[in-house]
Amino acid sequence: MTESHPRISKAVIPAAGLGTRFLPATKATPKEMLPVVDKPAIQYVVEEAASAGLDDVLMITGRNKRPLEDHFDRNYELESALQKKGDAGRLAKVQESSDLATMHYVRQGDPKGLGHAVLCAAPHVGHEPFAVLLGDDLIDPRDPLLARMVEVQEQHGGSVIALMEVAPEQIHLYGCAAVEPTGEGDLVKVTGLVEKPDATDAPSNYAIIGRYVLDPHIFDILR
Ligand code: UTP
């Protein structure tokens, strides 16, 4: 790898949406903090970025999103109480989320949409390709999807979008990609994107899921 092509190290996690679909649960609690088994959903996403080698994480936040910052920070009061109780297991779990990655935050003043949220990352990201992870999709931690996407971007350049095959009658629920084969098993060339098409108009049954590795040129387009 040459100096002009540094390894991708930055992940952007947009988390400034209003979360209206989960109301009233998300009236005062960010949707990203809703628990999945024993952890808030957003922790799985940060773990996924870190395990793909992206240890610089920028979260796009907004009003009412304070708990996100607190979750990835130390909590000395709680840690010392657990230490006094000799509860090493829970202490380790509490410390885990603050040790995952170097966390950065930027506020999106108005939730003007996902594209605008990604644009808020421009000053932090600079001129390197970067990953975007949406907390609405949780990926099995055993699936090396993001690491593979980083590898594909480094080999081919451009931007890489994760796709998932769905039943044709489900495609109207997703963004859909028009694709051409590449000859590489898990890789297709995206030739177009259609938002939530009717099954009859859909160019494929490949649905866009919330994992992207983007060329920084995207910022000019978003502007
Ligand atoms: P969604 O479309 O899921 O919107 O955003 P939402 O507000 O989170 O949820 P609903 O639809 O109202 O229930 C997709 C992703 O983009 C982020 C969201 O936080 C989510 O991760 N987003 C969306 C922003 O960061 N800013 C925005 O202005 C909009």
PDB file of C-alpha atoms and ligand atoms in Angstrom:
ATOM      1  CA  MET A   1       0.000   0.000   0.000  1.00  0.00           C
ATOM      2  CA  THR A   2       1.432   3.407  -0.971  1.00  0.00           C
ATOM      3  CA  GLU A   3       1.200   6.604   1.040  1.00  0.00           C
ATOM      4  CA  SER A   4      -1.140   8.104  -1.554  1.00  0.00           C
ATOM      5  CA  HIS A   5      -3.580   5.254  -0.836  1.00  0.00           C
ATOM      6  CA  PRO A   6      -3.815   5.039   2.972  1.00  0.00           C
ATOM      7  CA  ARG A   7      -5.763   2.201   4.535  1.00  0.00           C
ATOM      8  CA  ILE A   8      -9.370   3.097   5.199  1.00  0.00           C
ATOM      9  CA  SER A   9      -9.674   3.810   8.904  1.00  0.00           C
ATOM     10  CA  LYS A  10     -12.744   5.984   9.384  1.00  0.00           C
ATOM     11  CA  ALA A  11     -16.328   4.938   9.940  1.00  0.00           C
ATOM     12  CA  VAL A  12     -19.280   7.330   9.982  1.00  0.00           C
ATOM     13  CA  ILE A  13     -22.455   6.364  11.826  1.00  0.00           C
ATOM     14  CA  PRO A  14     -25.431   8.634  11.134  1.00  0.00           C
ATOM     15  CA  ALA A  15     -27.609   8.650  14.246  1.00  0.00           C
ATOM     16  CA  ALA A  16     -29.398  11.993  14.082  1.00  0.00           C
ATOM     17  CA  GLY A  17     -32.730  10.753  12.751  1.00  0.00           C
ATOM     18  CA  LEU A  18     -35.907  11.340  14.738  1.00  0.00           C
ATOM     19  CA  GLY A  19     -36.761   7.650  15.026  1.00  0.00           C
ATOM     20  CA  THR A  20     -40.470   8.205  14.455  1.00  0.00           C
ATOM     21  CA  ARG A  21     -41.239   4.565  13.641  1.00  0.00           C
ATOM     22  CA  PHE A  22     -40.471   3.460  17.208  1.00  0.00           C
ATOM     23  CA  LEU A  23     -42.525   6.120  18.999  1.00  0.00           C
ATOM     24  CA  PRO A  24     -43.362   6.345  21.831  1.00  0.00           C
ATOM     25  CA  ALA A  25     -40.283   4.272  22.863  1.00  0.00           C
ATOM     26  CA  THR A  26     -38.049   6.881  21.199  1.00  0.00           C
ATOM     27  CA  LYS A  27     -39.704  10.011  22.585  1.00  0.00           C
ATOM     28  CA  ALA A  28     -36.870  10.658  25.071  1.00  0.00           C
ATOM     29  CA  THR A  29     -34.495   7.746  24.277  1.00  0.00           C
ATOM     30  CA  PRO A  30     -32.533   7.608  21.027  1.00  0.00           C
ATOM     31  CA  LYS A  31     -33.606   4.685  18.830  1.00  0.00           C
ATOM     32  CA  GLU A  32     -29.941   3.612  18.712  1.00  0.00           C
ATOM     33  CA  MET A  33     -30.008   3.024  22.483  1.00  0.00           C
ATOM     34  CA  LEU A  34     -32.860   0.491  22.370  1.00  0.00           C
ATOM     35  CA  PRO A  35     -31.500  -2.795  23.752  1.00  0.00           C
ATOM     36  CA  VAL A  36     -30.855  -5.850  21.627  1.00  0.00           C
ATOM     37  CA  VAL A  37     -30.335  -8.713  24.118  1.00  0.00           C
ATOM     38  CA  ASP A  38     -27.976  -7.029  26.652  1.00  0.00           C
ATOM     39  CA  LYS A  39     -26.493  -4.119  24.718  1.00  0.00           C
ATOM     40  CA  PRO A  40     -27.855  -1.008  23.022  1.00  0.00           C
ATOM     41  CA  ALA A  41     -28.204  -1.584  19.263  1.00  0.00           C
ATOM     42  CA  ILE A  42     -25.573   1.036  18.442  1.00  0.00           C
ATOM     43  CA  GLN A  43     -22.842  -0.889  20.299  1.00  0.00           C
ATOM     44  CA  TYR A  44     -23.091  -3.764  17.797  1.00  0.00           C
ATOM     45  CA  VAL A  45     -22.513  -1.249  14.999  1.00  0.00           C
ATOM     46  CA  VAL A  46     -19.418   0.276  16.624  1.00  0.00           C
ATOM     47  CA  GLU A  47     -18.114  -3.246  17.351  1.00  0.00           C
ATOM     48  CA  GLU A  48     -18.604  -4.139  13.694  1.00  0.00           C
ATOM     49  CA  ALA A  49     -16.624  -1.076  12.547  1.00  0.00           C
ATOM     50  CA  ALA A  50     -13.816  -1.796  15.020  1.00  0.00           C
ATOM     51  CA  SER A  51     -13.543  -5.434  14.035  1.00  0.00           C
ATOM     52  CA  ALA A  52     -13.195  -4.409  10.366  1.00  0.00           C
ATOM     53  CA  GLY A  53     -10.192  -2.284  11.415  1.00  0.00           C
ATOM     54  CA  LEU A  54     -12.081   1.039  11.404  1.00  0.00           C
ATOM     55  CA  ASP A  55     -11.137   2.355  14.815  1.00  0.00           C
ATOM     56  CA  ASP A  56     -11.890   6.030  14.134  1.00  0.00           C
ATOM     57  CA  VAL A  57     -15.647   6.385  14.473  1.00  0.00           C
ATOM     58  CA  LEU A  58     -17.560   9.597  13.833  1.00  0.00           C
ATOM     59  CA  MET A  59     -21.136   9.586  15.020  1.00  0.00           C
ATOM     60  CA  ILE A  60     -23.567  12.119  13.571  1.00  0.00           C
ATOM     61  CA  THR A  61     -25.864  13.072  16.425  1.00  0.00           C
ATOM     62  CA  GLY A  62     -28.447  15.705  17.252  1.00  0.00           C
ATOM     63  CA  ARG A  63     -30.788  16.839  20.001  1.00  0.00           C
ATOM     64  CA  ASN A  64     -31.703  14.147  22.575  1.00  0.00           C
ATOM     65  CA  LYS A  65     -28.719  12.017  21.562  1.00  0.00           C
ATOM     66  CA  ARG A  66     -26.598  12.642  24.685  1.00  0.00           C
ATOM     67  CA  PRO A  67     -26.940   9.014  25.903  1.00  0.00           C
ATOM     68  CA  LEU A  68     -24.996   7.885  22.819  1.00  0.00           C
ATOM     69  CA  GLU A  69     -21.954   9.915  23.850  1.00  0.00           C
ATOM     70  CA  ASP A  70     -22.262   8.776  27.447  1.00  0.00           C
ATOM     71  CA  HIS A  71     -22.478   5.120  26.448  1.00  0.00           C
ATOM     72  CA  PHE A  72     -19.102   5.184  24.685  1.00  0.00           C
ATOM     73  CA  ASP A  73     -17.424   7.226  27.445  1.00  0.00           C
ATOM     74  CA  ARG A  74     -16.099   6.086  30.822  1.00  0.00           C
ATOM     75  CA  ASN A  75     -18.469   6.108  33.794  1.00  0.00           C
ATOM     76  CA  TYR A  76     -16.144   6.361  36.793  1.00  0.00           C
ATOM     77  CA  GLU A  77     -18.905   6.428  39.406  1.00  0.00           C
ATOM     78  CA  LEU A  78     -20.398   3.182  38.154  1.00  0.00           C
ATOM     79  CA  GLU A  79     -16.983   1.591  37.640  1.00  0.00           C
ATOM     80  CA  SER A  80     -15.874   2.341  41.194  1.00  0.00           C
ATOM     81  CA  ALA A  81     -19.178   1.052  42.626  1.00  0.00           C
ATOM     82  CA  LEU A  82     -18.732  -2.230  40.696  1.00  0.00           C
ATOM     83  CA  GLN A  83     -15.089  -2.413  41.794  1.00  0.00           C
ATOM     84  CA  LYS A  84     -16.121  -2.038  45.461  1.00  0.00           C
ATOM     85  CA  LYS A  85     -18.675  -4.814  45.022  1.00  0.00           C
ATOM     86  CA  GLY A  86     -16.018  -7.016  43.409  1.00  0.00           C
ATOM     87  CA  ASP A  87     -18.230  -7.465  40.338  1.00  0.00           C
ATOM     88  CA  ALA A  88     -15.431  -7.934  37.790  1.00  0.00           C
ATOM     89  CA  GLY A  89     -17.721  -9.373  35.103  1.00  0.00           C
ATOM     90  CA  ARG A  90     -20.041  -6.378  34.967  1.00  0.00           C
ATOM     91  CA  LEU A  91     -17.103  -3.974  35.353  1.00  0.00           C
ATOM     92  CA  ALA A  92     -15.515  -5.441  32.221  1.00  0.00           C
ATOM     93  CA  LYS A  93     -18.809  -5.112  30.331  1.00  0.00           C
ATOM     94  CA  VAL A  94     -19.202  -1.486  31.380  1.00  0.00           C
ATOM     95  CA  GLN A  95     -15.637  -0.674  30.306  1.00  0.00           C
ATOM     96  CA  GLU A  96     -15.919  -2.544  27.007  1.00  0.00           C
ATOM     97  CA  SER A  97     -17.953   0.105  25.192  1.00  0.00           C
ATOM     98  CA  SER A  98     -15.495   2.895  26.015  1.00  0.00           C
ATOM     99  CA  ASP A  99     -12.516   0.886  24.743  1.00  0.00           C
ATOM    100  CA  LEU A 100     -13.859  -0.066  21.310  1.00  0.00           C
ATOM    101  CA  ALA A 101     -12.748   2.828  19.116  1.00  0.00           C
ATOM    102  CA  THR A 102     -11.723   6.474  19.123  1.00  0.00           C
ATOM    103  CA  MET A 103     -15.099   8.169  19.131  1.00  0.00           C
ATOM    104  CA  HIS A 104     -15.874  11.554  17.600  1.00  0.00           C
ATOM    105  CA  TYR A 105     -19.195  13.354  17.422  1.00  0.00           C
ATOM    106  CA  VAL A 106     -20.647  16.051  15.240  1.00  0.00           C
ATOM    107  CA  ARG A 107     -24.135  17.448  15.492  1.00  0.00           C
ATOM    108  CA  GLN A 108     -26.445  17.683  12.540  1.00  0.00           C
ATOM    109  CA  GLY A 109     -28.389  20.824  13.529  1.00  0.00           C
ATOM    110  CA  ASP A 110     -31.488  19.977  11.513  1.00  0.00           C
ATOM    111  CA  PRO A 111     -32.273  16.373  10.589  1.00  0.00           C
ATOM    112  CA  LYS A 112     -32.419  17.168   6.873  1.00  0.00           C
ATOM    113  CA  GLY A 113     -31.996  13.572   5.798  1.00  0.00           C
ATOM    114  CA  LEU A 114     -29.359  10.868   5.503  1.00  0.00           C
ATOM    115  CA  GLY A 115     -27.417  12.566   2.688  1.00  0.00           C
ATOM    116  CA  HIS A 116     -27.088  15.731   4.739  1.00  0.00           C
ATOM    117  CA  ALA A 117     -25.993  13.679   7.776  1.00  0.00           C
ATOM    118  CA  VAL A 118     -23.207  12.084   5.712  1.00  0.00           C
ATOM    119  CA  LEU A 119     -22.167  15.532   4.445  1.00  0.00           C
ATOM    120  CA  CYS A 120     -21.688  16.620   8.087  1.00  0.00           C
ATOM    121  CA  ALA A 121     -18.785  14.125   8.171  1.00  0.00           C
ATOM    122  CA  ALA A 122     -16.839  15.930   5.415  1.00  0.00           C
ATOM    123  CA  PRO A 123     -14.475  18.018   7.621  1.00  0.00           C
ATOM    124  CA  HIS A 124     -13.572  14.950   9.701  1.00  0.00           C
ATOM    125  CA  VAL A 125     -13.195  12.520   6.809  1.00  0.00           C
ATOM    126  CA  GLY A 126     -11.136  14.730   4.487  1.00  0.00           C
ATOM    127  CA  HIS A 127      -9.977  13.109   1.257  1.00  0.00           C
ATOM    128  CA  GLU A 128      -9.949   9.418   2.184  1.00  0.00           C
ATOM    129  CA  PRO A 129     -12.538   6.767   1.365  1.00  0.00           C
ATOM    130  CA  PHE A 130     -14.643   5.996   4.436  1.00  0.00           C
ATOM    131  CA  ALA A 131     -17.330   3.615   5.622  1.00  0.00           C
ATOM    132  CA  VAL A 132     -20.923   4.517   6.515  1.00  0.00           C
ATOM    133  CA  LEU A 133     -22.863   2.184   8.813  1.00  0.00           C
ATOM    134  CA  LEU A 134     -26.555   2.610   9.540  1.00  0.00           C
ATOM    135  CA  GLY A 135     -27.745   1.367  12.891  1.00  0.00           C
ATOM    136  CA  ASP A 136     -31.040   0.125  11.463  1.00  0.00           C
ATOM    137  CA  ASP A 137     -29.307  -2.939  10.011  1.00  0.00           C
ATOM    138  CA  LEU A 138     -27.502  -5.226  12.427  1.00  0.00           C
ATOM    139  CA  ILE A 139     -25.045  -7.637  10.813  1.00  0.00           C
ATOM    140  CA  ASP A 140     -24.103 -11.011  12.296  1.00  0.00           C
ATOM    141  CA  PRO A 141     -20.705 -10.385  13.969  1.00  0.00           C
ATOM    142  CA  ARG A 142     -19.362 -13.547  12.278  1.00  0.00           C
ATOM    143  CA  ASP A 143     -20.043 -12.038   8.831  1.00  0.00           C
ATOM    144  CA  PRO A 144     -16.887 -10.319   7.463  1.00  0.00           C
ATOM    145  CA  LEU A 145     -19.037  -8.071   5.210  1.00  0.00           C
ATOM    146  CA  LEU A 146     -17.472  -4.713   6.094  1.00  0.00           C
ATOM    147  CA  ALA A 147     -13.869  -5.942   5.921  1.00  0.00           C
ATOM    148  CA  ARG A 148     -14.646  -7.417   2.487  1.00  0.00           C
ATOM    149  CA  MET A 149     -16.174  -4.096   1.344  1.00  0.00           C
ATOM    150  CA  VAL A 150     -13.036  -2.235   2.447  1.00  0.00           C
ATOM    151  CA  GLU A 151     -10.946  -4.759   0.507  1.00  0.00           C
ATOM    152  CA  VAL A 152     -13.101  -4.316  -2.626  1.00  0.00           C
ATOM    153  CA  GLN A 153     -12.795  -0.515  -2.414  1.00  0.00           C
ATOM    154  CA  GLU A 154      -9.028  -0.762  -2.034  1.00  0.00           C
ATOM    155  CA  GLN A 155      -8.811  -3.078  -5.065  1.00  0.00           C
ATOM    156  CA  HIS A 156     -11.250  -1.343  -7.413  1.00  0.00           C
ATOM    157  CA  GLY A 157     -11.629   2.239  -6.100  1.00  0.00           C
ATOM    158  CA  GLY A 158     -15.008   3.991  -6.375  1.00  0.00           C
ATOM    159  CA  SER A 159     -17.772   3.369  -3.867  1.00  0.00           C
ATOM    160  CA  VAL A 160     -19.015   0.022  -2.575  1.00  0.00           C
ATOM    161  CA  ILE A 161     -22.581  -0.665  -1.457  1.00  0.00           C
ATOM    162  CA  ALA A 162     -23.724  -3.770   0.414  1.00  0.00           C
ATOM    163  CA  LEU A 163     -26.599  -5.632  -1.246  1.00  0.00           C
ATOM    164  CA  MET A 164     -28.827  -8.390   0.037  1.00  0.00           C
ATOM    165  CA  GLU A 165     -30.952 -10.691  -2.112  1.00  0.00           C
ATOM    166  CA  VAL A 166     -34.583 -10.537  -1.058  1.00  0.00           C
ATOM    167  CA  ALA A 167     -37.728 -12.238  -2.305  1.00  0.00           C
ATOM    168  CA  PRO A 168     -39.090 -10.253  -5.297  1.00  0.00           C
ATOM    169  CA  GLU A 169     -42.310  -9.489  -3.392  1.00  0.00           C
ATOM    170  CA  GLN A 170     -40.216  -7.785  -0.657  1.00  0.00           C
ATOM    171  CA  ILE A 171     -38.176  -5.472  -2.908  1.00  0.00           C
ATOM    172  CA  HIS A 172     -40.704  -2.610  -2.666  1.00  0.00           C
ATOM    173  CA  LEU A 173     -39.582  -2.164   0.955  1.00  0.00           C
ATOM    174  CA  TYR A 174     -35.965  -1.339  -0.003  1.00  0.00           C
ATOM    175  CA  GLY A 175     -33.716   0.682  -2.246  1.00  0.00           C
ATOM    176  CA  CYS A 176     -32.903  -1.584  -5.184  1.00  0.00           C
ATOM    177  CA  ALA A 177     -29.777  -1.828  -7.348  1.00  0.00           C
ATOM    178  CA  ALA A 178     -29.570  -2.453 -11.097  1.00  0.00           C
ATOM    179  CA  VAL A 179     -26.464  -4.607 -11.551  1.00  0.00           C
ATOM    180  CA  GLU A 180     -24.159  -6.256 -14.069  1.00  0.00           C
ATOM    181  CA  PRO A 181     -22.070  -9.352 -13.300  1.00  0.00           C
ATOM    182  CA  THR A 182     -18.305  -8.896 -12.789  1.00  0.00           C
ATOM    183  CA  GLY A 183     -17.136 -12.503 -12.849  1.00  0.00           C
ATOM    184  CA  GLU A 184     -16.123 -12.200  -9.181  1.00  0.00           C
ATOM    185  CA  GLY A 185     -18.476 -14.339  -7.109  1.00  0.00           C
ATOM    186  CA  ASP A 186     -19.675 -11.907  -4.451  1.00  0.00           C
ATOM    187  CA  LEU A 187     -19.257  -8.728  -6.518  1.00  0.00           C
ATOM    188  CA  VAL A 188     -21.537  -7.008  -9.041  1.00  0.00           C
ATOM    189  CA  LYS A 189     -21.229  -3.650 -10.799  1.00  0.00           C
ATOM    190  CA  VAL A 190     -24.009  -1.254  -9.799  1.00  0.00           C
ATOM    191  CA  THR A 191     -25.413   0.579 -12.827  1.00  0.00           C
ATOM    192  CA  GLY A 192     -28.385   2.265 -11.177  1.00  0.00           C
ATOM    193  CA  LEU A 193     -30.352   2.627  -7.957  1.00  0.00           C
ATOM    194  CA  VAL A 194     -34.129   2.819  -7.568  1.00  0.00           C
ATOM    195  CA  GLU A 195     -35.824   3.683  -4.278  1.00  0.00           C
ATOM    196  CA  LYS A 196     -38.588   1.260  -3.217  1.00  0.00           C
ATOM    197  CA  PRO A 197     -39.684   0.058  -6.688  1.00  0.00           C
ATOM    198  CA  ASP A 198     -42.804  -2.005  -7.374  1.00  0.00           C
ATOM    199  CA  ALA A 199     -41.878  -5.657  -7.891  1.00  0.00           C
ATOM    200  CA  THR A 200     -42.851  -5.312 -11.571  1.00  0.00           C
ATOM    201  CA  ASP A 201     -40.463  -2.344 -12.184  1.00  0.00           C
ATOM    202  CA  ALA A 202     -37.582  -3.539  -9.981  1.00  0.00           C
ATOM    203  CA  PRO A 203     -34.336  -3.976 -11.941  1.00  0.00           C
ATOM    204  CA  SER A 204     -33.249  -6.847  -9.630  1.00  0.00           C
ATOM    205  CA  ASN A 205     -34.004  -8.419  -6.281  1.00  0.00           C
ATOM    206  CA  TYR A 206     -30.859  -6.898  -4.756  1.00  0.00           C
ATOM    207  CA  ALA A 207     -31.804  -4.662  -1.822  1.00  0.00           C
ATOM    208  CA  ILE A 208     -29.489  -1.948  -0.496  1.00  0.00           C
ATOM    209  CA  ILE A 209     -28.617  -2.481   3.145  1.00  0.00           C
ATOM    210  CA  GLY A 210     -27.026   0.122   5.393  1.00  0.00           C
ATOM    211  CA  ARG A 211     -23.332  -0.493   4.773  1.00  0.00           C
ATOM    212  CA  TYR A 212     -21.341   1.670   2.368  1.00  0.00           C
ATOM    213  CA  VAL A 213     -17.683   2.354   1.651  1.00  0.00           C
ATOM    214  CA  LEU A 214     -17.678   5.700  -0.113  1.00  0.00           C
ATOM    215  CA  ASP A 215     -15.266   7.679  -2.219  1.00  0.00           C
ATOM    216  CA  PRO A 216     -14.852  11.179  -0.711  1.00  0.00           C
ATOM    217  CA  HIS A 217     -16.027  12.632  -4.060  1.00  0.00           C
ATOM    218  CA  ILE A 218     -19.512  11.870  -2.677  1.00  0.00           C
ATOM    219  CA  PHE A 219     -19.278  15.090  -0.620  1.00  0.00           C
ATOM    220  CA  ASP A 220     -19.243  17.257  -3.774  1.00  0.00           C
ATOM    221  CA  ILE A 221     -22.324  15.445  -5.013  1.00  0.00           C
ATOM    222  CA  LEU A 222     -24.089  15.839  -1.659  1.00  0.00           C
ATOM    223  CA  ARG A 223     -23.302  19.567  -1.554  1.00  0.00           C
TER     224      ARG A 223
HETATM  225  P1  UTP B   1     -34.226   6.604   8.852  1.00  0.00           P
HETATM  226  O1  UTP B   1     -34.778   6.752   7.509  1.00  0.00           O
HETATM  227  O2  UTP B   1     -34.295   5.257   9.495  1.00  0.00           O
HETATM  228  O3  UTP B   1     -34.877   7.722   9.780  1.00  0.00           O
HETATM  229  O4  UTP B   1     -32.726   7.084   8.787  1.00  0.00           O
HETATM  230  P2  UTP B   1     -34.990   7.787  11.356  1.00  0.00           P
HETATM  231  O5  UTP B   1     -35.325   9.186  11.711  1.00  0.00           O
HETATM  232  O6  UTP B   1     -33.785   7.230  12.039  1.00  0.00           O
HETATM  233  O7  UTP B   1     -36.169   6.797  11.719  1.00  0.00           O
HETATM  234  P3  UTP B   1     -37.738   6.889  11.386  1.00  0.00           P
HETATM  235  O8  UTP B   1     -37.881   6.513   9.928  1.00  0.00           O
HETATM  236  O9  UTP B   1     -38.218   8.286  11.681  1.00  0.00           O
HETATM  237  O10 UTP B   1     -38.299   5.892  12.336  1.00  0.00           O
HETATM  238  C1  UTP B   1     -31.685   6.236   8.359  1.00  0.00           C
HETATM  239  C2  UTP B   1     -30.439   6.586   9.134  1.00  0.00           C
HETATM  240  O11 UTP B   1     -30.045   7.928   8.864  1.00  0.00           O
HETATM  241  C3  UTP B   1     -29.959   8.667  10.067  1.00  0.00           C
HETATM  242  C4  UTP B   1     -30.820   7.950  11.073  1.00  0.00           C
HETATM  243  O12 UTP B   1     -30.371   8.201  12.390  1.00  0.00           O
HETATM  244  C5  UTP B   1     -30.623   6.491  10.638  1.00  0.00           C
HETATM  245  O13 UTP B   1     -29.441   5.939  11.158  1.00  0.00           O
HETATM  246  N1  UTP B   1     -30.428  10.041   9.811  1.00  0.00           N
HETATM  247  C6  UTP B   1     -31.605  10.249   9.151  1.00  0.00           C
HETATM  248  C7  UTP B   1     -29.652  11.107  10.212  1.00  0.00           C
HETATM  249  O14 UTP B   1     -28.576  10.944  10.821  1.00  0.00           O
HETATM  250  N2  UTP B   1     -30.095  12.379   9.945  1.00  0.00           N
HETATM  251  C8  UTP B   1     -31.264  12.619   9.286  1.00  0.00           C
HETATM  252  O15 UTP B   1     -31.587  13.797   9.058  1.00  0.00           O
HETATM  253  C9  UTP B   1     -32.031  11.528   8.894  1.00  0.00           C
END
